[in-house]
Short mmCIF file of the C-alpha atoms (twelve columns), coordinates in Angstrom:
data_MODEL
# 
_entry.id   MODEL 
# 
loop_
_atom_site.group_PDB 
_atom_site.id 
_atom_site.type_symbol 
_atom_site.label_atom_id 
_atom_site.label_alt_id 
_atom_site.label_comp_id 
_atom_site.label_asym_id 
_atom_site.label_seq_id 
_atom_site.Cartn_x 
_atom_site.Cartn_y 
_atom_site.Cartn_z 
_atom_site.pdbx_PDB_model_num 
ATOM 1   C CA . UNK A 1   11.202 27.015 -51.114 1 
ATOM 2   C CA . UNK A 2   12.441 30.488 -52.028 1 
ATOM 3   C CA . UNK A 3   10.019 33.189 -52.483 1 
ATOM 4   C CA . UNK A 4   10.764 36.159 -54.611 1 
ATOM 5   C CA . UNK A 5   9.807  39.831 -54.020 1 
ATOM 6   C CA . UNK A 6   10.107 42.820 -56.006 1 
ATOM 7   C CA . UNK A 7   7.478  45.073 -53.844 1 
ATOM 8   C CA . UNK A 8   8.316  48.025 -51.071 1 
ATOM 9   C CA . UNK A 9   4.863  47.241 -49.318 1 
ATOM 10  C CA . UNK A 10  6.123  43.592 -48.595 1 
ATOM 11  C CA . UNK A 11  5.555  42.725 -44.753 1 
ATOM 12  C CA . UNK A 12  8.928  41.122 -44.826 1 
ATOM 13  C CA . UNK A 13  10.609 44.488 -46.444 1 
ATOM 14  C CA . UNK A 14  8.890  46.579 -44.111 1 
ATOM 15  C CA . UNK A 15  10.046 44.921 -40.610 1 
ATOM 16  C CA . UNK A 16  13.331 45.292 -41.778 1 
ATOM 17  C CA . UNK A 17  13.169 48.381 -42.574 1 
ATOM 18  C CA . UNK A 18  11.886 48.703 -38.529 1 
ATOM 19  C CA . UNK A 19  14.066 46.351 -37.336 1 
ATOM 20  C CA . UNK A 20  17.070 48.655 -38.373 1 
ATOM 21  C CA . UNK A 21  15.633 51.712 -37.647 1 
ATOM 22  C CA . UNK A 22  14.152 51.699 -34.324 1 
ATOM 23  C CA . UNK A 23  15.620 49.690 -30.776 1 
ATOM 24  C CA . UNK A 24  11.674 49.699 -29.360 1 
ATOM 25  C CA . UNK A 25  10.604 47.779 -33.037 1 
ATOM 26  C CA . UNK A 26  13.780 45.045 -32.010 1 
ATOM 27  C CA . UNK A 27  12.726 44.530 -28.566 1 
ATOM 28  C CA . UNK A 28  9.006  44.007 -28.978 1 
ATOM 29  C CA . UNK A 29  9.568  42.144 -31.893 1 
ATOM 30  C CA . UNK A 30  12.795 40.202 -30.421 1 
ATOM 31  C CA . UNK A 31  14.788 40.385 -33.598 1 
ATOM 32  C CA . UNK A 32  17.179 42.310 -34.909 1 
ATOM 33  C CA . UNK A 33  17.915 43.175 -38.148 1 
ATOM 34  C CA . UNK A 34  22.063 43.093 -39.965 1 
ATOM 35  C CA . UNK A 35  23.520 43.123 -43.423 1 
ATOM 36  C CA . UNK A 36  26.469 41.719 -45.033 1 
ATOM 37  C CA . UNK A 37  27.205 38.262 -46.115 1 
ATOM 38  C CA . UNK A 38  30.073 37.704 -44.477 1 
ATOM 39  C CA . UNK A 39  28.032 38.599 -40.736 1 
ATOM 40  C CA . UNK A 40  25.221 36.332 -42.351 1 
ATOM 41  C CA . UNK A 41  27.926 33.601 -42.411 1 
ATOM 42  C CA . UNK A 42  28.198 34.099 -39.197 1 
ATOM 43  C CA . UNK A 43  25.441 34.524 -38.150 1 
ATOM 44  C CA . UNK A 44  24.389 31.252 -39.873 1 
ATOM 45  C CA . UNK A 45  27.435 29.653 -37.345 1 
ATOM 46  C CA . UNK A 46  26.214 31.312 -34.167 1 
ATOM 47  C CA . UNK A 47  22.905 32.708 -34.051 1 
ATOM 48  C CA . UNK A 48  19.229 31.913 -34.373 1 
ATOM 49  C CA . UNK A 49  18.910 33.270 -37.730 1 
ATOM 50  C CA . UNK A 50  14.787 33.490 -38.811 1 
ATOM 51  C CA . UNK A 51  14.869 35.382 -42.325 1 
ATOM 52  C CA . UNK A 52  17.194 36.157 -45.258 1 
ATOM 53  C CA . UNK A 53  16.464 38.572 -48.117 1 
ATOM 54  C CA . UNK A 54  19.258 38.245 -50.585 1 
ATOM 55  C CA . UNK A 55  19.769 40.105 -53.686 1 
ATOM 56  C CA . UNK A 56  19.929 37.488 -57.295 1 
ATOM 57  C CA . UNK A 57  23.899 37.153 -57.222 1 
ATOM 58  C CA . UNK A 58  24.297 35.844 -53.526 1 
ATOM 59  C CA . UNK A 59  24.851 32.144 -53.263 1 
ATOM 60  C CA . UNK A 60  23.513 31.211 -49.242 1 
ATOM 61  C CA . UNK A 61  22.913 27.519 -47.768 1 
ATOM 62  C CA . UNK A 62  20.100 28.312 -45.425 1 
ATOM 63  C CA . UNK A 63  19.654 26.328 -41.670 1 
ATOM 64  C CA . UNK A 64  16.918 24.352 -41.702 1 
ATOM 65  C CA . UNK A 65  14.029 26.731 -40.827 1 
ATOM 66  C CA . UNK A 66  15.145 29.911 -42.096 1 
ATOM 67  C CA . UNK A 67  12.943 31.760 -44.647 1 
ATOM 68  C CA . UNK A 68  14.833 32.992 -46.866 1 
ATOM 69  C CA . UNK A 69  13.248 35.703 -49.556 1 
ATOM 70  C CA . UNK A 70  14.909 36.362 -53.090 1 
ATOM 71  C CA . UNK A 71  14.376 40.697 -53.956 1 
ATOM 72  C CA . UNK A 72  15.530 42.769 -56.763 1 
ATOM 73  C CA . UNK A 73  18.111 45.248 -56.615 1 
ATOM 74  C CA . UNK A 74  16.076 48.477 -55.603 1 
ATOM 75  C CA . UNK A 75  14.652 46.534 -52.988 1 
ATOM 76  C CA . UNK A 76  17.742 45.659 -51.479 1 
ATOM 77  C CA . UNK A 77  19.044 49.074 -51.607 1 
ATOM 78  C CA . UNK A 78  15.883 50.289 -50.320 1 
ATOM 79  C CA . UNK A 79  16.521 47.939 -47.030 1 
ATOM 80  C CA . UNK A 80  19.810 47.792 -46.479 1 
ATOM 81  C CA . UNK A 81  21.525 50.295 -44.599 1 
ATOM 82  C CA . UNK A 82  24.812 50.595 -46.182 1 
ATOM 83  C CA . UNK A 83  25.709 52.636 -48.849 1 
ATOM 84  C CA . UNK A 84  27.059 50.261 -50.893 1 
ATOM 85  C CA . UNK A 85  24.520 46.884 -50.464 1 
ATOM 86  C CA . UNK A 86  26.263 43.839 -50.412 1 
ATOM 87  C CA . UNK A 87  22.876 41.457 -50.925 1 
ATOM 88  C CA . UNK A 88  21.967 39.813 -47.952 1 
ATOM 89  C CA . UNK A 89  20.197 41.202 -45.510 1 
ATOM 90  C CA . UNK A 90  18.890 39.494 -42.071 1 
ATOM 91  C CA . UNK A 91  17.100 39.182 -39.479 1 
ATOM 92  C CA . UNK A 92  18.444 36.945 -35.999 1 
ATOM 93  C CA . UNK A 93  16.580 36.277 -32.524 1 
ATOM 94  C CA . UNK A 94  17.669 37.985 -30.136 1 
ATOM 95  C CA . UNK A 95  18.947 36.116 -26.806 1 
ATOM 96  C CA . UNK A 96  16.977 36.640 -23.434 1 
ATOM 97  C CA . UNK A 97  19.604 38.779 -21.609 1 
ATOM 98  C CA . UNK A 98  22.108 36.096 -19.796 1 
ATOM 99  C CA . UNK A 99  22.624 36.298 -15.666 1 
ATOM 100 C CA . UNK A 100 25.352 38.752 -14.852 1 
ATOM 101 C CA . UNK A 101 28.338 36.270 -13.470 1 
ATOM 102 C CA . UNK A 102 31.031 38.728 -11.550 1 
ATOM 103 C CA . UNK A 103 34.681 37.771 -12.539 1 
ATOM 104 C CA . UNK A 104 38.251 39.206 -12.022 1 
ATOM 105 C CA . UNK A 105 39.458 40.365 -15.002 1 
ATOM 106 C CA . UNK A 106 36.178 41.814 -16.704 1 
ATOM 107 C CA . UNK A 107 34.798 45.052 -18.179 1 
ATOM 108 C CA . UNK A 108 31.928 47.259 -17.440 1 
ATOM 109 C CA . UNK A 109 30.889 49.933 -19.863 1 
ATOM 110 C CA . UNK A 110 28.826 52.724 -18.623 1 
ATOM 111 C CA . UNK A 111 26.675 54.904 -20.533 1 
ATOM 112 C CA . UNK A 112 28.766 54.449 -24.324 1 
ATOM 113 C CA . UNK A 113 26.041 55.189 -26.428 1 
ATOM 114 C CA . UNK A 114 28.163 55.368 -30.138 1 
ATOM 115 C CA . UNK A 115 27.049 51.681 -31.417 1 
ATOM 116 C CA . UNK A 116 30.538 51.977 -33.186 1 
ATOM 117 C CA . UNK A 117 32.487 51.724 -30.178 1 
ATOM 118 C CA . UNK A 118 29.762 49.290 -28.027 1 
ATOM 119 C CA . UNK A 119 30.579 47.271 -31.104 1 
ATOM 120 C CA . UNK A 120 34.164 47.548 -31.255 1 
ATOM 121 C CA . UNK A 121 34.630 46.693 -27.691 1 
ATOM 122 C CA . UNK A 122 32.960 43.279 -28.094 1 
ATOM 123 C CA . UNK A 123 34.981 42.637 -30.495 1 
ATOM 124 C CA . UNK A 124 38.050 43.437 -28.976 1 
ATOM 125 C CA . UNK A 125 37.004 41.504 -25.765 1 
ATOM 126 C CA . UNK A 126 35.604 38.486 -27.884 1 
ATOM 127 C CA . UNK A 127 39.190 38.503 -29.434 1 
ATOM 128 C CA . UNK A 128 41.024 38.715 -25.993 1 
ATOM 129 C CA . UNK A 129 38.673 36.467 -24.246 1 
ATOM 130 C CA . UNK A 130 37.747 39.162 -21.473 1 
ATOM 131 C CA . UNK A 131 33.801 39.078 -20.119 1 
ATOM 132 C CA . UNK A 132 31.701 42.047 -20.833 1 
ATOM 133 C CA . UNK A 133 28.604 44.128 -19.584 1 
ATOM 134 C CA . UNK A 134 26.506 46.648 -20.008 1 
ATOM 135 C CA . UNK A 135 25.413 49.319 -17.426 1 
ATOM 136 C CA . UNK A 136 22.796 52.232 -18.513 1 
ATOM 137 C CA . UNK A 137 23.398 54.536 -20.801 1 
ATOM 138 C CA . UNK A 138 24.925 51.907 -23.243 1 
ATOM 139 C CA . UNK A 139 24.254 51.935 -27.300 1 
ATOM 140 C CA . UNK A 140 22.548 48.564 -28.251 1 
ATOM 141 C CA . UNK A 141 23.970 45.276 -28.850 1 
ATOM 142 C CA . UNK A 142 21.842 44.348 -31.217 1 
ATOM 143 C CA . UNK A 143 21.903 48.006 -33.357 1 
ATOM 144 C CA . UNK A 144 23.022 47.195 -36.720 1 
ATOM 145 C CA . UNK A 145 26.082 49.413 -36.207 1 
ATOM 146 C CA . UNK A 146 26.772 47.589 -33.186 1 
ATOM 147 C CA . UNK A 147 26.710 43.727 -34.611 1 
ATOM 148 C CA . UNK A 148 28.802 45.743 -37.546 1 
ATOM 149 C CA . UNK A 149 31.334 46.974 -35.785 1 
ATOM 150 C CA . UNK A 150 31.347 43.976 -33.525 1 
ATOM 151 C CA . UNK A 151 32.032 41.270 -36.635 1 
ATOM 152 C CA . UNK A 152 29.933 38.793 -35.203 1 
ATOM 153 C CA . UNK A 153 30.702 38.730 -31.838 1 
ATOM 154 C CA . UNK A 154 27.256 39.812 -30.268 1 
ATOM 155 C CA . UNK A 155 26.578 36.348 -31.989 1 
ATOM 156 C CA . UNK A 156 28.973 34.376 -30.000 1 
ATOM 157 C CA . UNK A 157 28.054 35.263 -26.922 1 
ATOM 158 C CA . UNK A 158 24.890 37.324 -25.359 1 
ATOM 159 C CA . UNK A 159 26.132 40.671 -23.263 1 
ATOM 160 C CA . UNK A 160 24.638 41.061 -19.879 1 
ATOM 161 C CA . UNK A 161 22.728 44.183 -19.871 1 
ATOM 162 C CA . UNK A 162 22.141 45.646 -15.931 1 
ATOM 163 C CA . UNK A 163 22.269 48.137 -13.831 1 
ATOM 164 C CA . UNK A 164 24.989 49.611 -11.892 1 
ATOM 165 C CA . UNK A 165 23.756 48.657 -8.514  1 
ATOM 166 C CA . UNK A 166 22.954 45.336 -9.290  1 
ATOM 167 C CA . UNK A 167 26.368 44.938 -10.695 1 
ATOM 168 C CA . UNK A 168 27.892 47.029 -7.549  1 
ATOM 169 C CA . UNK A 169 25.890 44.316 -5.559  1 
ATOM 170 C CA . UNK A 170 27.084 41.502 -7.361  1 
ATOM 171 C CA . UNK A 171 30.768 42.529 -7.440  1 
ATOM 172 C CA . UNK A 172 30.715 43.080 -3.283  1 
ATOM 173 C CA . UNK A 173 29.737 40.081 -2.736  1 
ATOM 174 C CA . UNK A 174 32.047 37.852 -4.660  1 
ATOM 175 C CA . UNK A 175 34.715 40.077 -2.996  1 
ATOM 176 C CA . UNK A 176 35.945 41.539 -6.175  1 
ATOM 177 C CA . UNK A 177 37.473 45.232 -6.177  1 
ATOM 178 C CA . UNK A 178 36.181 47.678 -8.554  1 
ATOM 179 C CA . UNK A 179 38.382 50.014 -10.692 1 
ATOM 180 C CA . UNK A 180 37.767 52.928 -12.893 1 
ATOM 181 C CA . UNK A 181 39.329 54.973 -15.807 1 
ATOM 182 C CA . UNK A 182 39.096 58.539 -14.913 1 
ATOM 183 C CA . UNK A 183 41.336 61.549 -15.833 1 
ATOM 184 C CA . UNK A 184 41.929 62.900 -12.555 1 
ATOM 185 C CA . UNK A 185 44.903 63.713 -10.085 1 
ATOM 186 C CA . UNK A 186 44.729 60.601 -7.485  1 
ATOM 187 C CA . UNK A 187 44.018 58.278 -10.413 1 
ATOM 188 C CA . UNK A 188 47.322 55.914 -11.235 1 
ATOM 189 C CA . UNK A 189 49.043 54.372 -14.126 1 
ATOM 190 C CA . UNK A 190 47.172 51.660 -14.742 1 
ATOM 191 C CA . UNK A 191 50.298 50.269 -15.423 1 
ATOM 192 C CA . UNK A 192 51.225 50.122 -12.118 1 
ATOM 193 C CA . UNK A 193 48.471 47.557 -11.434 1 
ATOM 194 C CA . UNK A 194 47.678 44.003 -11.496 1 
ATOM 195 C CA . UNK A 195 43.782 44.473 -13.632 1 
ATOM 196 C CA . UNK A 196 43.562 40.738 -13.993 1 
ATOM 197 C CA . UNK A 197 42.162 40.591 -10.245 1 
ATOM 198 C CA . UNK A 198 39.453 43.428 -10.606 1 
ATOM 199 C CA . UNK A 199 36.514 44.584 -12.802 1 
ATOM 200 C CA . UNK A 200 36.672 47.528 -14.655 1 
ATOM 201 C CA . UNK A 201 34.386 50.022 -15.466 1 
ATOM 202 C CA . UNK A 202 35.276 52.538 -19.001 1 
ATOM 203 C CA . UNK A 203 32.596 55.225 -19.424 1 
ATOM 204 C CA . UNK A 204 32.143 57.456 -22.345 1 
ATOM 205 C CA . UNK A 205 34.514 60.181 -24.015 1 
ATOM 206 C CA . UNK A 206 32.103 62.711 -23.168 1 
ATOM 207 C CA . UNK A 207 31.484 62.167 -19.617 1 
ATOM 208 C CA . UNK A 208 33.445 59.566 -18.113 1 
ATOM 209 C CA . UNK A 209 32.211 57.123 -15.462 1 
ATOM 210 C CA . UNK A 210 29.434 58.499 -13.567 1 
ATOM 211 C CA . UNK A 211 29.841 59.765 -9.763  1 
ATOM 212 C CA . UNK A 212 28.103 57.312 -7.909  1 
ATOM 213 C CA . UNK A 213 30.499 54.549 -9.683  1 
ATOM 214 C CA . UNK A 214 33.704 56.509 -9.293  1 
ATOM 215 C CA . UNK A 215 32.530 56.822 -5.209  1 
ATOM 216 C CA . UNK A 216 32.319 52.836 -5.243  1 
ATOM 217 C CA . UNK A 217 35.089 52.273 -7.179  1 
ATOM 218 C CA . UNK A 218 38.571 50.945 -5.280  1 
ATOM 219 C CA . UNK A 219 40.762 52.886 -7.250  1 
ATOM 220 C CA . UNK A 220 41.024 55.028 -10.546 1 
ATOM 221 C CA . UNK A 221 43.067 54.486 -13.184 1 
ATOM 222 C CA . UNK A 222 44.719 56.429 -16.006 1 
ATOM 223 C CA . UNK A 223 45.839 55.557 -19.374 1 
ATOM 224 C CA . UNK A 224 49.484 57.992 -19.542 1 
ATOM 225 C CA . UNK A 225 49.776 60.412 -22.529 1 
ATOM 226 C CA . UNK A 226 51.230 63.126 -24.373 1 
ATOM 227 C CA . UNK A 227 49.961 66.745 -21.560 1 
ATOM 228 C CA . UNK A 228 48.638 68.101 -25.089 1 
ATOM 229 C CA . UNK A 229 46.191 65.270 -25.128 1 
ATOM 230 C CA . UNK A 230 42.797 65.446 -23.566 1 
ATOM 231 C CA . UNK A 231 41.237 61.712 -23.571 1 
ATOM 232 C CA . UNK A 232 41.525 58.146 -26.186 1 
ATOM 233 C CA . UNK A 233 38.429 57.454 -27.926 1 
ATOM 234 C CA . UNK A 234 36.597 55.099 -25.482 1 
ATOM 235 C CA . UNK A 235 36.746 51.700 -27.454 1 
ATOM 236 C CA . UNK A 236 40.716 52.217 -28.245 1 
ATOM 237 C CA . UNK A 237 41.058 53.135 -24.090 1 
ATOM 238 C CA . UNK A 238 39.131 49.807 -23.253 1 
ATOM 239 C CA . UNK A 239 41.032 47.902 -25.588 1 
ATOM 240 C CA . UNK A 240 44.335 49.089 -23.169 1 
ATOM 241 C CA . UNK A 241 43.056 48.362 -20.136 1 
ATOM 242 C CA . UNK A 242 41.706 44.780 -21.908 1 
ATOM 243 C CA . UNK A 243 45.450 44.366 -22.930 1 
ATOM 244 C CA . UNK A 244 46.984 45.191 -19.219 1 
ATOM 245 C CA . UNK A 245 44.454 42.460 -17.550 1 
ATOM 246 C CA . UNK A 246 45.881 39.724 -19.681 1 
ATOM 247 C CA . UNK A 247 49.376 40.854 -19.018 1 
# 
């Protein structure tokens, strides 16, 4: 049965609210909180969905199980995040972090904290079929600007969140090399390279991989470009290197 609200003070209202707002709100609760209807569609596909506000206009088929809540327009603006509200609203379980599996031919992102690009990335990699994870330092997966930018993809597939030594650890012992971008003098074209039989790791705009991974690393890499040029934004750079492992 569908309720109906048309109150602010509505427990419901108010953990979404939370849920959007604040990463220490998802992860005691274990939800997280998006908007849209075509990321509820997916999410409907590929997640554990648990409740749906949606605004009068928006035809939904629920799963089994899922509350769904009928609100006026104010509240829906008053929820949703985006400017322009397109009536549904959600919240989704969020996965018990999955066991880190070392492969050739995967990413590591260290210490991107713009949900934007996180989001981006999985998308790109969900697209191109390459294996993520997440060192520290990362935005979260399950930020609403994340699962936006990622179109669904954090609901495909759960990101292994870890640290860098346990990775490091990991890596060494399934014998497989480590690489990094970095814009220095020793690093090489990472066209020059075969990626498809390494991991590598793509830190952020501002500061780049962090030492301790760079004095681990194999080798460094280097995405060629124009001298006047001083980096790529960090979710078009891992979509290169993404490219040049499937090549």
């Amino acid at each position: 049965m569908t309720e109906r609200i048309s109150s602010r003070a509505n427990p419901a209202v108010r953990q979404l609210r939370q849920l959007f707002a604040s990463r220490r709100a998802r992860e005691e609760t274990g939800l997280f909180a998006a908007d849209g209807t075509k990321l509820l569609a997916e999410a409907a596909r590929y997640a554990r969905l648990d409740t749906v506000l949606l605004s009068p206009e928006v035809e939904f088929c629920a799963p089994p199980g899922v509350r769904v809540l009928r609100v006026t327009p104010e509240i829906m603006e008053y929820v949703s995040p985006s400017v322009a509200p397109q009536g549904a609203v959600f919240t989704c379980k969020i996965p018990e972090n999955p066991p880190f599996l070392p492969q050739k031919g995967m990413l590591l992102l260290d210490g991107l904290q713009d949900p934007g690009n996180v989001g981006t990335i999985l998308r790109t990699a969900d697209a191109l079929d390459v294996p993520v994870a997440l060192l520290e330092g990362c935005a979260d997966p399950y930020n609403h600007k994340t699962v936006r930018a990622s179109m669904g993809a954090v609901f495909r597939a759960a990101v292994p969140r870890l640290s860098w030594e346990e990775a490091r650890e990991a890596l060494r012992a399934a014998a497989i090399p480590v690489a990094v971008t970095a814009m220095a003098a020793s690093a090489v074209d990472l066209r020059e390279r075969e990626l498809g039989g390494c991991a590598v790791v793509v830190g952020s705009e501002g500061q780049g991989v962090r030492p301790e991974i760079l004095a681990a690393a194999q080798e460094m890499l280097t995405i060629p470009m124009n001298p006047h040029c001083e980096s790529l934004n960090a979710a078009v750079a891992a979509a290169i290197v993404m490219w040049q492992m499937k090549k």
